[in-house]
PDB file of C-alpha atoms in Angstrom:
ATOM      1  CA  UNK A 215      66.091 -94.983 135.794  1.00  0.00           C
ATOM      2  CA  UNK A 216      68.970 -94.011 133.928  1.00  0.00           C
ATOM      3  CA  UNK A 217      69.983 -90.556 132.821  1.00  0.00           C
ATOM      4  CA  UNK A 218      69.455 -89.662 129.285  1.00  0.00           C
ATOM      5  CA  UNK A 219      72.110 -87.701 127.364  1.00  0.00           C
ATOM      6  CA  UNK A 220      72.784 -86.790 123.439  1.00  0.00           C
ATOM      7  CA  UNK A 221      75.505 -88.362 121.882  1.00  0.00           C
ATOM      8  CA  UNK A 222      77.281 -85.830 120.095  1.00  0.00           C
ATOM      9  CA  UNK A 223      77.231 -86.561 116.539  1.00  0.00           C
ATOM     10  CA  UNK A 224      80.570 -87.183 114.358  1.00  0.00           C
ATOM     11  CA  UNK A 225      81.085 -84.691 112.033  1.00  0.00           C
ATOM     12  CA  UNK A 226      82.016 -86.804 108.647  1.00  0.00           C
ATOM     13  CA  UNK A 227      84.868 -85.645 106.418  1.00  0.00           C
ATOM     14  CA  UNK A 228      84.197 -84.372 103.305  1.00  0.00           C
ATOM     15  CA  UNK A 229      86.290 -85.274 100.141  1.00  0.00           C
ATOM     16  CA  UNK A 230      87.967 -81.773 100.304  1.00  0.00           C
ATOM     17  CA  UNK A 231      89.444 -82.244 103.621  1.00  0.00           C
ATOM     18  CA  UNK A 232      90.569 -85.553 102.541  1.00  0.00           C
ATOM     19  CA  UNK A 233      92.267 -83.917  99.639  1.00  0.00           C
ATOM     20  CA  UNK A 234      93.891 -81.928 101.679  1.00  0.00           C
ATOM     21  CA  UNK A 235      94.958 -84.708 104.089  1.00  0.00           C
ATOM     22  CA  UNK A 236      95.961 -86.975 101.500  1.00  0.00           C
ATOM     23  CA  UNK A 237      98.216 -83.861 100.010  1.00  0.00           C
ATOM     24  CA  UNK A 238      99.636 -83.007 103.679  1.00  0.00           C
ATOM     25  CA  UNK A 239     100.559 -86.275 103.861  1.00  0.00           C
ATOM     26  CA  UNK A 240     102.264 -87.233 100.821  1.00  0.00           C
ATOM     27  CA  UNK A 241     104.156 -83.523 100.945  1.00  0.00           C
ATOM     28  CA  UNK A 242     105.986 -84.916 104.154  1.00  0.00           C
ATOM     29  CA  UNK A 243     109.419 -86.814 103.596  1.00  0.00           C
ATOM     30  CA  UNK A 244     108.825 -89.383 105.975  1.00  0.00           C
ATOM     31  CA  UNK A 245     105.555 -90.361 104.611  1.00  0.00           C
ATOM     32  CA  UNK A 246     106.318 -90.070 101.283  1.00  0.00           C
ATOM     33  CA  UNK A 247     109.692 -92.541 102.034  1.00  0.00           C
ATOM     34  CA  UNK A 248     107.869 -94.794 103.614  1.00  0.00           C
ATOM     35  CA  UNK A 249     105.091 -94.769 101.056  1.00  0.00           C
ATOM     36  CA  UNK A 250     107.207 -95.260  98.424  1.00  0.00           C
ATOM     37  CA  UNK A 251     109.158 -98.034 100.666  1.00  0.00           C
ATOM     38  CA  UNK A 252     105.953-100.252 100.654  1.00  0.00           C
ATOM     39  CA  UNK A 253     104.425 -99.394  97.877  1.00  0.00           C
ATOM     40  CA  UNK A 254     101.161 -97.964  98.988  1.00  0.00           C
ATOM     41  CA  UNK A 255      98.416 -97.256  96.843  1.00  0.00           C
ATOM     42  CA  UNK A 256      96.315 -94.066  97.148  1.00  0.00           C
ATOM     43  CA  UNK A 257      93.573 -96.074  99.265  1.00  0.00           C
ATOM     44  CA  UNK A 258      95.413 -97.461 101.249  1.00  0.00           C
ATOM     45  CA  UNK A 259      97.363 -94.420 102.329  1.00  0.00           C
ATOM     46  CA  UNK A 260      93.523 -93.017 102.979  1.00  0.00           C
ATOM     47  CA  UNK A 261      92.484 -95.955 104.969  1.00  0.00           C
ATOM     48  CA  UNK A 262      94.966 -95.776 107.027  1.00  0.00           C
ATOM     49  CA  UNK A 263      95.189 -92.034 107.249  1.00  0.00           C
ATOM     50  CA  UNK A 264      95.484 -91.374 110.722  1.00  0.00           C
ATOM     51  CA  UNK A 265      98.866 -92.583 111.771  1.00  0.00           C
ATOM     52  CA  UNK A 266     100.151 -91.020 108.677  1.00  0.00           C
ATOM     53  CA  UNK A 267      98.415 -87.586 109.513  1.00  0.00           C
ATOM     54  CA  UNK A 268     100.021 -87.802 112.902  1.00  0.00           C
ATOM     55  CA  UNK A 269     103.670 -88.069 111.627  1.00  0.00           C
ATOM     56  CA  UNK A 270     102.885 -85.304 109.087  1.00  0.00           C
ATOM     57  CA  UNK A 271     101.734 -83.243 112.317  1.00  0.00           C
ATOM     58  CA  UNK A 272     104.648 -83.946 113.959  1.00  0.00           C
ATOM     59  CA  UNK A 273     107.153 -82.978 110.836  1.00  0.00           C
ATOM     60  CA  UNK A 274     105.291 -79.660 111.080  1.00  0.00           C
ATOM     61  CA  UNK A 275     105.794 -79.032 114.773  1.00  0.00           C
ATOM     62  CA  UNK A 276     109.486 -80.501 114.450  1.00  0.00           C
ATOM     63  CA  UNK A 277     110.863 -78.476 111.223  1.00  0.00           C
ATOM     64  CA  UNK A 278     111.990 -75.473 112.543  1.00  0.00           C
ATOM     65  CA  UNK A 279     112.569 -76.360 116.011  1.00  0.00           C
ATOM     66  CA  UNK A 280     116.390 -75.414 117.436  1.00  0.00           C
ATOM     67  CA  UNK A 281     117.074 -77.403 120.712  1.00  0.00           C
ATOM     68  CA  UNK A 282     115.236 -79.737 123.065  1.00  0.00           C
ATOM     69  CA  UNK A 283     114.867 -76.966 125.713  1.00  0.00           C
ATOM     70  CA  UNK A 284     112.031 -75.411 122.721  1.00  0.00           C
ATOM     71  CA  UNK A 285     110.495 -79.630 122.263  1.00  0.00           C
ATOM     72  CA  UNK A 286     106.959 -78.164 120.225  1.00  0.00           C
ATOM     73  CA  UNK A 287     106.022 -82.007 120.966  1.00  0.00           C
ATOM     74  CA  UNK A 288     103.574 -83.046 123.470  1.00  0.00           C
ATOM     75  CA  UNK A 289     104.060 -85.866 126.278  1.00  0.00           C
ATOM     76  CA  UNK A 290     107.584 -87.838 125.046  1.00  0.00           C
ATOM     77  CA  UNK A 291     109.707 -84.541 124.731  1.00  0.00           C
ATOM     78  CA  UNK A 292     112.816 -85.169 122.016  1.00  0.00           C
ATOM     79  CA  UNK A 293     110.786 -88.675 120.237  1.00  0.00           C
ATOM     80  CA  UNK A 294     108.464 -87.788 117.567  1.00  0.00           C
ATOM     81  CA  UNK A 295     106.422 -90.597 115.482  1.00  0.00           C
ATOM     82  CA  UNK A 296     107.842 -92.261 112.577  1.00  0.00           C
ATOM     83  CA  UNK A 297     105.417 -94.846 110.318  1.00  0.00           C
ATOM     84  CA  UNK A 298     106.133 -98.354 110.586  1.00  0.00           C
ATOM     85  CA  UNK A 299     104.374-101.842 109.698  1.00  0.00           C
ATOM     86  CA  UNK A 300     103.128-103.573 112.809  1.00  0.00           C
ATOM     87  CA  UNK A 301     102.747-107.153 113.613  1.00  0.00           C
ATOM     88  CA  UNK A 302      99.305-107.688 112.018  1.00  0.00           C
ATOM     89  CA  UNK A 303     100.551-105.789 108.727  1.00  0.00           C
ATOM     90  CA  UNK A 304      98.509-102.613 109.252  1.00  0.00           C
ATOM     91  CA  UNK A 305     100.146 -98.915 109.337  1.00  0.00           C
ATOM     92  CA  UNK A 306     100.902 -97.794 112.771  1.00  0.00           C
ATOM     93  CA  UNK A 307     103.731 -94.883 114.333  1.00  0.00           C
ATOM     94  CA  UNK A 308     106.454 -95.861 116.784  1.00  0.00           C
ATOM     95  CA  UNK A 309     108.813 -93.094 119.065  1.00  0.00           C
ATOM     96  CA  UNK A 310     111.826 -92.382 117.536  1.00  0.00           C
ATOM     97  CA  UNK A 311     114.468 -90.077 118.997  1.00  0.00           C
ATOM     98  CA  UNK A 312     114.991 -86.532 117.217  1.00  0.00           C
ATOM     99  CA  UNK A 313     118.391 -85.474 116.439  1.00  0.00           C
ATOM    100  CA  UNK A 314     118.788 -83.478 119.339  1.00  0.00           C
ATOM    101  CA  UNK A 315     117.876 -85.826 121.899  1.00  0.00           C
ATOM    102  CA  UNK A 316     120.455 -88.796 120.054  1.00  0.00           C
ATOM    103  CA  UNK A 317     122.835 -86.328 121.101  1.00  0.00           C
ATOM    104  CA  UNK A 318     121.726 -85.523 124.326  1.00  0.00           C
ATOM    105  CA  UNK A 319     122.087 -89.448 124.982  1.00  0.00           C
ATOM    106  CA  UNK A 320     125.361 -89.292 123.422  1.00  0.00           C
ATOM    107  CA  UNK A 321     127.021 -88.411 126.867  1.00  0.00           C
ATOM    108  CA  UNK A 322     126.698 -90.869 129.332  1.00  0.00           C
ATOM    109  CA  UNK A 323     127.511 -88.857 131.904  1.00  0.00           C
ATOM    110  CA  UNK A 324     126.898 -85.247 131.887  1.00  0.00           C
ATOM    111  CA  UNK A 325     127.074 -82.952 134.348  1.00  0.00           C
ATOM    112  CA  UNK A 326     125.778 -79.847 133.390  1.00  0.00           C
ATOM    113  CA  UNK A 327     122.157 -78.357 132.206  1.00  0.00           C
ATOM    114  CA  UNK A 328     120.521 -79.295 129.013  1.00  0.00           C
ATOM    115  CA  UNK A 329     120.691 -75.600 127.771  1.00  0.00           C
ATOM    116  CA  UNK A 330     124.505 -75.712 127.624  1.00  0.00           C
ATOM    117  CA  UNK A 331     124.000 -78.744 124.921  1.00  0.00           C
ATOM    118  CA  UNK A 332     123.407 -75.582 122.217  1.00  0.00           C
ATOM    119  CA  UNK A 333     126.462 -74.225 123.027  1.00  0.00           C
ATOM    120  CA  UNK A 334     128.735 -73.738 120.229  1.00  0.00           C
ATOM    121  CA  UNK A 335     132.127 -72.440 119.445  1.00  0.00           C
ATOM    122  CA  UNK A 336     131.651 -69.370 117.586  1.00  0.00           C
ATOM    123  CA  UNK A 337     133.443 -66.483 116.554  1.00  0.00           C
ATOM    124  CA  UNK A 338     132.217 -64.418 118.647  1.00  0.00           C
ATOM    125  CA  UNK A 339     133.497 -66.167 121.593  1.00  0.00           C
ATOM    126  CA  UNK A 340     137.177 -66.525 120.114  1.00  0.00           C
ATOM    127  CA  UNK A 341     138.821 -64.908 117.046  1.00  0.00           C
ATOM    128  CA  UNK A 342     139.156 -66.722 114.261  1.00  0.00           C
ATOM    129  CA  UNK A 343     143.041 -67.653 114.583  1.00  0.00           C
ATOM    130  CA  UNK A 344     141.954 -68.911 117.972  1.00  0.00           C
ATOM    131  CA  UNK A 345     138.609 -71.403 116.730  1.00  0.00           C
ATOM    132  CA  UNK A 346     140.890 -72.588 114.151  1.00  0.00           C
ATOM    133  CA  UNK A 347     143.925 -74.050 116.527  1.00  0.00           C
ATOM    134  CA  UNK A 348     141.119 -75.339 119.098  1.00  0.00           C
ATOM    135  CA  UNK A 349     139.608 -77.113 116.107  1.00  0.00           C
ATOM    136  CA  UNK A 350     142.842 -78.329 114.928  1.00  0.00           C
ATOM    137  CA  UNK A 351     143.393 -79.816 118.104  1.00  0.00           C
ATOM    138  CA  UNK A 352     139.911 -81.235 118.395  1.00  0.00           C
ATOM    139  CA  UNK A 353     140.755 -83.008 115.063  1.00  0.00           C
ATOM    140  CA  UNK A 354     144.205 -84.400 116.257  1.00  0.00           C
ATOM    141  CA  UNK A 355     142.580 -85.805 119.276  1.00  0.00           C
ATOM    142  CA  UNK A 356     140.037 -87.750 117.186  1.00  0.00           C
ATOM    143  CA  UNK A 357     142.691 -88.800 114.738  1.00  0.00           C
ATOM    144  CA  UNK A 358     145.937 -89.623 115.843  1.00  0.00           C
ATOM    145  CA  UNK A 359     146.489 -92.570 118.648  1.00  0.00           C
ATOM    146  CA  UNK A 360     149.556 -90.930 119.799  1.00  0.00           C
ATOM    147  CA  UNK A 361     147.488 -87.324 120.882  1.00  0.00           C
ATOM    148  CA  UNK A 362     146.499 -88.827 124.537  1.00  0.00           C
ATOM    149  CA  UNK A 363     144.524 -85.921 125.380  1.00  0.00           C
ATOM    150  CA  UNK A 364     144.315 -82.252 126.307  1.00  0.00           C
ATOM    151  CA  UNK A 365     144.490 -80.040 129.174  1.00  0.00           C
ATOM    152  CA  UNK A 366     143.084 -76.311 129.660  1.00  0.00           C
ATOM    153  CA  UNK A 367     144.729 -74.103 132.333  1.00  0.00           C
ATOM    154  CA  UNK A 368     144.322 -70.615 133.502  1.00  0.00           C
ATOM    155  CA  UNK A 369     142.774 -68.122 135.815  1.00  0.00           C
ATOM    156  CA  UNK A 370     139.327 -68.843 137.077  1.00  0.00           C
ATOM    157  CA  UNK A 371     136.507 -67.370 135.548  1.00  0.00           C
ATOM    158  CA  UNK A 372     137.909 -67.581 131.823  1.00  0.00           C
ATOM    159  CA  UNK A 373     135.871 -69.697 130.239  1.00  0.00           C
ATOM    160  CA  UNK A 374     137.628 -72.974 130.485  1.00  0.00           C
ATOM    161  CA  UNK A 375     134.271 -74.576 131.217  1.00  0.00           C
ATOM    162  CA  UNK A 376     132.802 -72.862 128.607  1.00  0.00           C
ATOM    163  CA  UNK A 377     135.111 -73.609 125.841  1.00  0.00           C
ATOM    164  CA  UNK A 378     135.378 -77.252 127.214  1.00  0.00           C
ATOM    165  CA  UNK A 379     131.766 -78.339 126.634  1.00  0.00           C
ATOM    166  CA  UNK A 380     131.678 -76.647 123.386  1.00  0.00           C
ATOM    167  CA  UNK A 381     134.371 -78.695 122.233  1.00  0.00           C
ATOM    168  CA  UNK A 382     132.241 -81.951 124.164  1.00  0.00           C
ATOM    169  CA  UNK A 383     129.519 -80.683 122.201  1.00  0.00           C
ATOM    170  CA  UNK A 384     131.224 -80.576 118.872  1.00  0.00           C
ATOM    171  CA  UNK A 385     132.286 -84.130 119.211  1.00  0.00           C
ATOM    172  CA  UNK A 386     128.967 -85.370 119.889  1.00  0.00           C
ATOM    173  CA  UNK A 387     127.843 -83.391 116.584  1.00  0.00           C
ATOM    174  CA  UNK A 388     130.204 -84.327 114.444  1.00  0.00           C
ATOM    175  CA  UNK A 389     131.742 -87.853 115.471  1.00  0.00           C
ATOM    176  CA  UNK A 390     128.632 -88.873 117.018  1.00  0.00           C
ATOM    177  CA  UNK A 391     130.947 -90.450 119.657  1.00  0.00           C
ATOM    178  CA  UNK A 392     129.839 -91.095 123.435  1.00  0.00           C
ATOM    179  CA  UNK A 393     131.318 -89.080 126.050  1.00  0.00           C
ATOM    180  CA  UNK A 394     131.688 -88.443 129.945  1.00  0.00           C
ATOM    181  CA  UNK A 395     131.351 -84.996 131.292  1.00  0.00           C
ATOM    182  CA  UNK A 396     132.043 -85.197 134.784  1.00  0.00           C
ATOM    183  CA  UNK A 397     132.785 -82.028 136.882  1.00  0.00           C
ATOM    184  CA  UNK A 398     135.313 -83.607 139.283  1.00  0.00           C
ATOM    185  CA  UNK A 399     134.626 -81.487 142.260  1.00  0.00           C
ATOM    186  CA  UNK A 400     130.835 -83.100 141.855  1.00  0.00           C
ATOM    187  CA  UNK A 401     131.989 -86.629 141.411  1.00  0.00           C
ATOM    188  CA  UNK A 402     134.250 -86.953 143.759  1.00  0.00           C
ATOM    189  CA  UNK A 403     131.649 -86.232 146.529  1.00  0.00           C
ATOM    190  CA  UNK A 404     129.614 -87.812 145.033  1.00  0.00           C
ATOM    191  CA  UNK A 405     131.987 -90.990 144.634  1.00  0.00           C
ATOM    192  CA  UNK A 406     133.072 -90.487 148.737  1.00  0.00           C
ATOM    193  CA  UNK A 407     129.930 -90.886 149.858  1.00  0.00           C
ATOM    194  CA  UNK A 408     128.849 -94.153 147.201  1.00  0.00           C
ATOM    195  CA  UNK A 409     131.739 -95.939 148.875  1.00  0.00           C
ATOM    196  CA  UNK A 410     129.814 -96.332 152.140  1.00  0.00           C
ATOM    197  CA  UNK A 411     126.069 -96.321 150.922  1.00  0.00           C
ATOM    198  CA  UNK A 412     126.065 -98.621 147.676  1.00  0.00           C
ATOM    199  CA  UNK A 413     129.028 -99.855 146.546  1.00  0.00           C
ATOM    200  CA  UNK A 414     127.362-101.544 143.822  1.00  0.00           C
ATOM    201  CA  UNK A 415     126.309 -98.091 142.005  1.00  0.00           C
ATOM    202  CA  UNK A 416     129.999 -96.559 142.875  1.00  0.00           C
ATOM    203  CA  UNK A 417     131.514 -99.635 140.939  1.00  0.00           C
ATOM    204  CA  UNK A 418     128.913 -98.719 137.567  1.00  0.00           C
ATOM    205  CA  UNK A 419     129.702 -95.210 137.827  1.00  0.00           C
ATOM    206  CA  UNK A 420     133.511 -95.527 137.815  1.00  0.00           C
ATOM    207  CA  UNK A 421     133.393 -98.468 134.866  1.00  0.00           C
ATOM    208  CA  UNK A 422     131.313 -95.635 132.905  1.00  0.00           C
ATOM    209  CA  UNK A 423     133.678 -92.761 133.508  1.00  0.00           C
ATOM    210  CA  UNK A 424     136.788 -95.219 132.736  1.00  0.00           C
ATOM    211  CA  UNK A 425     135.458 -96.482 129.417  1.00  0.00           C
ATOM    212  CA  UNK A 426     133.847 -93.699 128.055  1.00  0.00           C
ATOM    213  CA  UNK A 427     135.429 -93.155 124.252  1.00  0.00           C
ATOM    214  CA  UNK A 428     136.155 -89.600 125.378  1.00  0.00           C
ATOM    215  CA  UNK A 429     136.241 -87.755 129.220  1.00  0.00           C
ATOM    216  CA  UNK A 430     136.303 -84.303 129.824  1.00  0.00           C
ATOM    217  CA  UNK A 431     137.676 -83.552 133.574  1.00  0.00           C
ATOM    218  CA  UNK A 432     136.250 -79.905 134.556  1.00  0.00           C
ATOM    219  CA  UNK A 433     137.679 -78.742 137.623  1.00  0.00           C
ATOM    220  CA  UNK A 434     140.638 -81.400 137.858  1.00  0.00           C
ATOM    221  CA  UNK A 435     142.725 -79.973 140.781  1.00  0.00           C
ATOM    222  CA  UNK A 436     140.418 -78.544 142.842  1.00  0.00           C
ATOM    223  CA  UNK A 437     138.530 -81.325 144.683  1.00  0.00           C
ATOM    224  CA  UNK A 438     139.055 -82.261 147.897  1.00  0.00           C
ATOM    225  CA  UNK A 439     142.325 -84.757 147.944  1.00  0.00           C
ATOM    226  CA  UNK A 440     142.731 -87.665 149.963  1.00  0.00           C
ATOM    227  CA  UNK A 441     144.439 -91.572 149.459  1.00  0.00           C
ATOM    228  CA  UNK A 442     141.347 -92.564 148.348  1.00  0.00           C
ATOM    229  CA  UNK A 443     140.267 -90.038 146.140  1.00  0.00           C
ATOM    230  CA  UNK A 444     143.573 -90.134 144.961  1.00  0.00           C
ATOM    231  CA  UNK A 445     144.460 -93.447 144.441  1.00  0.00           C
ATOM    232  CA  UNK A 446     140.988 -94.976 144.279  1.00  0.00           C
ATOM    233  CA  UNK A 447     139.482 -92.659 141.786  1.00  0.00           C
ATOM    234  CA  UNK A 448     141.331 -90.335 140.157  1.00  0.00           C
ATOM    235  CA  UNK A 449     144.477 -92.165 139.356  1.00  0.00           C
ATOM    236  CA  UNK A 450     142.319 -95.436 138.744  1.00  0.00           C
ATOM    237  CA  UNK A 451     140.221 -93.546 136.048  1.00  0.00           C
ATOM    238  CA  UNK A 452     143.708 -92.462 134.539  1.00  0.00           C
ATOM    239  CA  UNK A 453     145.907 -95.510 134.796  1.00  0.00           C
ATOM    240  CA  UNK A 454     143.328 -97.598 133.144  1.00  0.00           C
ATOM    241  CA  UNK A 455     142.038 -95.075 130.267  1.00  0.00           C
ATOM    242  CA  UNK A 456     145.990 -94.576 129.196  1.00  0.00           C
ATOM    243  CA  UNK A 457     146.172 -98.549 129.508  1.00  0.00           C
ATOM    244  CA  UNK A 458     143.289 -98.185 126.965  1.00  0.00           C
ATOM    245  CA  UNK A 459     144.234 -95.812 124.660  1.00  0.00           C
ATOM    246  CA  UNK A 460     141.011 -93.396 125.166  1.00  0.00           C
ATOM    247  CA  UNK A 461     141.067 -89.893 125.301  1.00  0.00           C
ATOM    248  CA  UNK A 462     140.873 -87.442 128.188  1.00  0.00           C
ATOM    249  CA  UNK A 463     140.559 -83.301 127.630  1.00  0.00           C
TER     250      UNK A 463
END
């Protein structure tokens, strides 16, 4: 004999909480674009409510939000839902990438944490007179042909580091350009051992690092030198990007 059980009953939405749907949703850009895009009429906006409601959610949830390290989003962190038309012509929502994550997949090879992709040249890290010539270089690098790169010295413990993936991170906000972080100490070992275990995936790596549109080099100087590393890496990275014209800080 089977087992009996009640089916919970549906609770049925009343014509105020559909007021206030329909409002929610039309007071939400994306909706209200895309509404306006195709033309919707009032019921069909409220027959096909529930995508809609979803990217209104998500708008909420996304608004304020500073960094992909605080994602408010469940499951996909970084994609929230836009509205789209789907193959049978009914409303649906598809992942799109948020602004912060477009950036985060700006560099093609990072290595450092995602918390460091909020850091930002500020004031309070240099004086004004200082921000200004770094920024000033920044812009020469992205302008003229003829700046090849540029190179940070000093002490260790400084900052270089610091002030070099702000400035990586200022490219990727305002050129939206792709870029190669690589922390050469890292790579190289990295690269040394790739040689020997999958030649295939050192090959990818080093056509990545060689045509990224820019390459920051942390650390350049103190790896471990050899022929190789030398000859088969570094200098092969170098040789080819000044062949090409791209930039290397």
């Amino acid at each position: 004999e089977l087992e009996k059980f009640d089916i919970p009953k549906v609770k049925k939405i009343n014509d105020s909480s559909m007021s206030k749907i329909f409002d929610k949703i039309m007071n939400t850009p994306a909706c209200r674009e895309f509404i306006d895009k195709y033309e919707l009429t009032n019921k069909e906006i409220m027959d096909n409510f529930l995508p809609l409601l979803l990217v209104s959610e998500n708008y909420e949830k996304c608004k304020n939000c500073n960094g992909l390290n605080n994602c408010p989003l469940e499951g996909v962190k970084g994609y929230f839902n836009v509205p789209v038309i789907d193959f049978y012509g009914t409303i649906d929502t598809e992942f799109k990438a948020c602004k912060y994550m477009e950036e985060r997949n700006l560099y093609i090879y990072r290595d450092f944490d995602d918390e460091k992709l909020n850091w930002l040249l500020t004031e309070k890290d240099v004086n004004v007179i200082g921000r200004n010539k770094i920024l000033n270089l920044l812009g020469k690098l992205s302008k003229d042909k003829n700046t090849k790169g540029i190179y940070l010295y000093g002490d260790n413990g400084i900052g270089k580091s610091y002030l070099a993936i702000c400035c990586a991170n200022r490219i990727v906000k305002s050129e939206k350009k792709q870029i190669a972080y690589v922390d050469v100490k890292k790579f190289i070992s990295e690269m040394t051992k790739l040689i020997y275990e999958d030649k295939s995936l050192f090959n990818e790596k080093l056509e990545i690092i060689k045509n990224a549109p820019y390459l920051f080099l942390d650390g350049l100087g103190n790896e471990k030198i050899s022929k190789f590393t030398r000859d088969d890496i570094i200098l092969s990275i170098l040789e080819y990007r000044k062949e090409k014209n791209l930039k290397n800080t």
